Coordinates of N, CA and C in Angstrom, one line a residue:
P1 N 8.4 -7.0 -13.8 CA 8.5 -8.2 -14.5 C 8.5 -9.4 -13.4
E2 N 8.7 -9.2 -12.3 CA 8.7 -10.4 -11.5 C 7.4 -10.3 -10.6
G3 N 6.5 -9.6 -11.0 CA 5.2 -9.6 -10.2 C 4.1 -10.3 -10.9
S4 N 2.9 -10.0 -10.6 CA 1.8 -10.6 -11.4 C 0.7 -9.5 -11.5
V5 N -0.3 -9.9 -12.2 CA -1.4 -8.9 -12.7 C -2.1 -8.6 -11.4
N6 N -2.5 -9.6 -10.6 CA -3.2 -9.2 -9.3 C -2.5 -8.4 -8.4
I7 N -1.1 -8.4 -8.4 CA -0.4 -7.7 -7.5 C -0.4 -6.2 -7.9
G8 N -0.3 -6.1 -9.3 CA -0.3 -4.8 -9.8 C -1.6 -4.1 -9.8
E9 N -2.7 -4.7 -9.7 CA -4.2 -4.4 -9.5 C -4.2 -3.9 -8.1
F10 N -3.8 -4.8 -7.1 CA -3.7 -4.4 -5.6 C -3.0 -3.1 -5.4
L11 N -1.8 -2.9 -6.0 CA -1.3 -1.7 -5.7 C -1.8 -0.5 -6.3
A12 N -2.3 -0.7 -7.6 CA -3.2 0.4 -8.2 C -4.1 0.9 -7.5
I13 N -4.9 0.0 -6.7 CA -6.0 0.2 -5.9 C -5.8 1.1 -4.7
V14 N -4.7 0.6 -4.1 CA -4.2 1.2 -2.8 C -3.7 2.5 -3.2
H15 N -3.0 2.6 -4.3 CA -2.4 4.1 -4.6 C -3.6 4.9 -4.9
A16 N -4.5 4.4 -5.5 CA -5.8 5.3 -5.9 C -6.3 5.9 -4.5
L17 N -6.5 4.9 -3.7 CA -7.2 5.2 -2.4 C -6.3 6.1 -1.6
A18 N -5.3 5.9 -1.5 CA -4.5 7.0 -0.9 C -4.5 8.3 -1.4
L19 N -4.3 8.4 -2.7 CA -4.5 9.6 -3.7 C -6.0 10.4 -3.2
L20 N -6.8 9.4 -3.4 CA -8.3 10.1 -3.3 C -8.4 10.6 -1.8
V21 N -8.0 9.8 -0.8 CA -8.1 10.3 0.6 C -7.4 11.6 0.8
R22 N -6.3 11.8 0.3 CA -5.5 12.9 0.4 C -6.2 14.1 -0.2
Q23 N -6.8 13.9 -1.3 CA -7.6 14.8 -2.2 C -9.1 15.0 -1.6
G24 N -9.6 14.2 -0.6 CA -10.9 14.2 0.2 C -11.9 14.1 -0.9
R25 N -11.7 13.1 -1.9 CA -12.8 12.6 -2.8 C -13.2 11.2 -2.5
D26 N -14.5 11.1 -2.6 CA -15.2 9.9 -2.2 C -15.5 9.2 -3.6
C27 N -15.1 9.3 -4.6 CA -15.6 8.6 -6.0 C -15.2 7.2 -6.0
P28 N -15.9 6.2 -6.6 CA -15.6 5.0 -6.7 C -14.3 4.4 -7.2
I29 N -13.8 3.5 -7.3 CA -12.5 2.9 -7.7 C -13.0 1.6 -8.4
Y30 N -12.9 1.5 -9.9 CA -13.0 0.0 -10.4 C -11.8 -0.7 -10.6
S31 N -12.1 -1.9 -10.6 CA -10.9 -2.9 -11.0 C -11.6 -4.2 -11.7
D32 N -11.1 -4.7 -12.7 CA -11.5 -5.9 -13.1 C -10.8 -7.3 -12.4
S33 N -10.1 -7.1 -11.4 CA -9.5 -8.3 -10.6 C -10.2 -8.3 -9.1
R34 N -11.0 -9.5 -9.4 CA -11.7 -9.9 -8.1 C -10.7 -10.3 -6.9
T35 N -9.8 -10.8 -7.2 CA -8.6 -11.3 -6.2 C -8.1 -9.8 -5.7
A36 N -7.7 -8.7 -6.5 CA -7.2 -7.5 -6.0 C -8.2 -7.0 -5.1
I37 N -9.4 -7.0 -5.4 CA -10.5 -6.3 -4.6 C -10.5 -7.1 -3.3
C38 N -10.6 -8.3 -3.4 CA -10.6 -9.2 -2.1 C -9.6 -9.0 -1.3
W39 N -8.1 -8.9 -1.8 CA -7.0 -8.5 -1.0 C -7.1 -7.1 -0.3
V40 N -7.6 -6.2 -1.0 CA -8.0 -4.9 -0.3 C -9.0 -4.9 0.7
R41 N -10.0 -5.6 0.5 CA -10.9 -5.8 1.4 C -10.5 -6.5 2.8
D42 N -9.6 -7.5 2.5 CA -9.0 -8.3 3.6 C -7.8 -7.5 4.2
K43 N -7.2 -6.5 3.5 CA -6.1 -5.6 4.1 C -4.8 -6.6 4.0
H44 N -4.9 -7.7 3.1 CA -3.8 -8.6 3.1 C -3.6 -9.2 1.8
T45 N -2.4 -9.3 1.1 CA -2.4 -10.0 -0.1 C -2.2 -11.5 0.2
K46 N -2.5 -12.3 -0.8 CA -2.3 -13.7 -0.7 C -1.8 -14.3 -1.8
T47 N -0.6 -13.8 -2.1 CA 0.1 -14.1 -3.5 C 0.8 -15.2 -3.1
K48 N 0.9 -16.1 -4.2 CA 1.9 -17.2 -4.1 C 3.3 -17.0 -4.6
L49 N 3.3 -15.9 -5.0 CA 4.9 -15.5 -5.5 C 5.8 -15.5 -4.4
Q50 N 6.9 -16.0 -4.7 CA 8.0 -16.0 -3.6 C 8.7 -14.9 -3.3
P51 N 9.2 -14.3 -2.2 CA 10.0 -13.3 -2.4 C 11.6 -13.9 -2.8
T52 N 12.2 -12.8 -3.6 CA 13.6 -13.2 -4.1 C 14.2 -11.9 -4.0
A53 N 15.4 -11.7 -4.5 CA 16.3 -10.6 -4.4 C 15.7 -9.8 -5.6
A54 N 15.2 -10.5 -6.7 CA 14.8 -9.7 -8.0 C 13.5 -8.9 -7.6
N55 N 12.6 -9.4 -6.7 CA 11.3 -8.7 -6.5 C 11.3 -8.1 -5.1
R56 N 12.5 -7.9 -4.5 CA 12.3 -7.2 -3.1 C 11.5 -6.1 -3.1
R57 N 11.7 -5.2 -4.1 CA 11.2 -3.9 -4.1 C 9.7 -4.1 -4.3
L58 N 9.3 -5.0 -4.9 CA 7.7 -5.3 -5.0 C 7.2 -5.7 -3.9
F59 N 7.9 -6.6 -3.1 CA 7.3 -7.0 -1.8 C 7.4 -5.8 -0.7
D60 N 8.3 -5.1 -0.7 CA 8.5 -3.8 0.0 C 7.0 -3.0 -0.3
L61 N 6.7 -2.8 -1.6 CA 5.6 -2.0 -1.9 C 4.3 -2.7 -1.4
L62 N 4.3 -4.1 -1.4 CA 3.0 -4.8 -0.8 C 2.9 -4.5 0.6
Q63 N 4.0 -4.7 1.3 CA 3.9 -4.2 2.8 C 3.6 -2.9 3.1
R64 N 3.9 -2.0 2.5 CA 3.5 -0.6 2.4 C 2.0 -0.5 2.3
G65 N 1.6 -1.2 1.2 CA 0.4 -1.1 0.8 C -0.7 -1.7 2.0
E66 N -0.3 -2.8 2.4 CA -1.1 -3.5 3.6 C -1.0 -2.7 4.7
R67 N 0.2 -2.0 5.1 CA 0.2 -1.1 6.4 C -0.7 0.1 6.1
W68 N -0.7 0.6 4.8 CA -1.6 1.6 4.6 C -3.0 1.5 5.0
L69 N -3.5 0.1 4.5 CA -4.9 -0.3 4.5 C -5.2 -0.5 6.1
A70 N -4.2 -1.0 6.8 CA -4.5 -1.2 8.1 C -4.5 0.0 9.2
T71 N -4.0 1.3 8.4 CA -3.9 2.4 9.4 C -4.8 3.4 8.8
H72 N -5.6 3.4 7.7 CA -6.2 4.2 7.2 C -7.6 3.8 6.8
T73 N -8.6 4.7 6.9 CA -10.1 4.4 6.5 C -10.2 5.2 5.2
Y74 N -11.3 4.7 4.4 CA -11.6 5.3 3.1 C -12.9 5.2 2.9
P75 N -13.6 6.4 2.2 CA -15.0 6.4 2.0 C -15.3 5.7 0.6
N76 N -14.3 5.5 -0.2 CA -14.5 5.1 -1.6 C -14.8 3.6 -1.8
P77 N -16.1 3.3 -2.5 CA -16.3 2.1 -3.0 C -15.5 1.4 -4.0
I78 N -15.1 0.2 -3.7 CA -14.2 -0.4 -4.7 C -15.1 -1.4 -5.5
L79 N -15.3 -1.1 -6.6 CA -16.4 -2.0 -7.5 C -15.6 -2.7 -8.6
K80 N -16.3 -3.9 -8.9 CA -15.9 -4.7 -10.0 C -16.2 -4.2 -11.3
W81 N -15.4 -4.1 -12.2 CA -15.3 -3.7 -13.6 C -16.1 -4.8 -14.2
E82 N -17.2 -4.5 -14.8 CA -17.9 -5.9 -15.5 C -17.6 -5.8 -17.0
T83 N -16.4 -6.5 -17.3 CA -15.9 -6.4 -18.6 C -16.7 -6.9 -19.7
K84 N -17.5 -8.2 -19.4 CA -18.7 -8.7 -20.4 C -19.9 -7.5 -20.8
K85 N -20.1 -6.7 -19.9 CA -21.4 -5.7 -20.1 C -20.5 -4.5 -20.6
W86 N -19.4 -4.0 -20.1 CA -19.1 -2.7 -20.5 C -17.7 -2.7 -21.5
G87 N -17.2 -3.7 -21.6 CA -16.1 -3.8 -22.6 C -14.9 -3.8 -21.6
E88 N -13.6 -3.9 -22.4 CA -12.3 -3.9 -21.6 C -12.1 -2.5 -20.8
N89 N -11.7 -2.8 -19.6 CA -11.2 -1.4 -18.8 C -10.3 -0.7 -19.5
P90 N -10.7 0.6 -19.5 CA -9.7 1.4 -20.2 C -8.4 1.5 -19.6
A91 N -8.3 1.2 -18.3 CA -7.1 1.4 -17.6 C -5.9 0.4 -18.1
D92 N -6.6 -0.8 -18.8 CA -5.7 -1.9 -19.2 C -5.1 -1.6 -20.4
F93 N -5.3 -0.5 -21.1 CA -4.8 -0.1 -22.5 C -4.5 -1.2 -23.3
G94 N -5.4 -2.2 -23.5 CA -5.3 -3.2 -24.4 C -4.3 -4.3 -24.2
R95 N -3.7 -4.3 -22.9 CA -2.5 -5.1 -22.7 C -2.9 -6.6 -22.2
K96 N -4.3 -7.0 -22.3 CA -4.5 -8.5 -22.0 C -4.4 -9.5 -23.2

């Protein structure tokens, strides 16, 4: 509850990459968040959210994600989900 959609998308992409690398799979990952895709590409989040005691765990996860990106490579393309063409991303489960 202390986070943002872009933070959630970033963490989801990084976790998917880590899982797929462990499994040796090179399939694409789709996200409808241009911001999260850019953060992964840049290996750094640029959230305006300020760290607090309530979101400390979230910032720990962001640091872990950034560290993983800085120390690993991956073959998986990260692609923009084209909502206007393809409809709502099934991963959103109608929560928008």
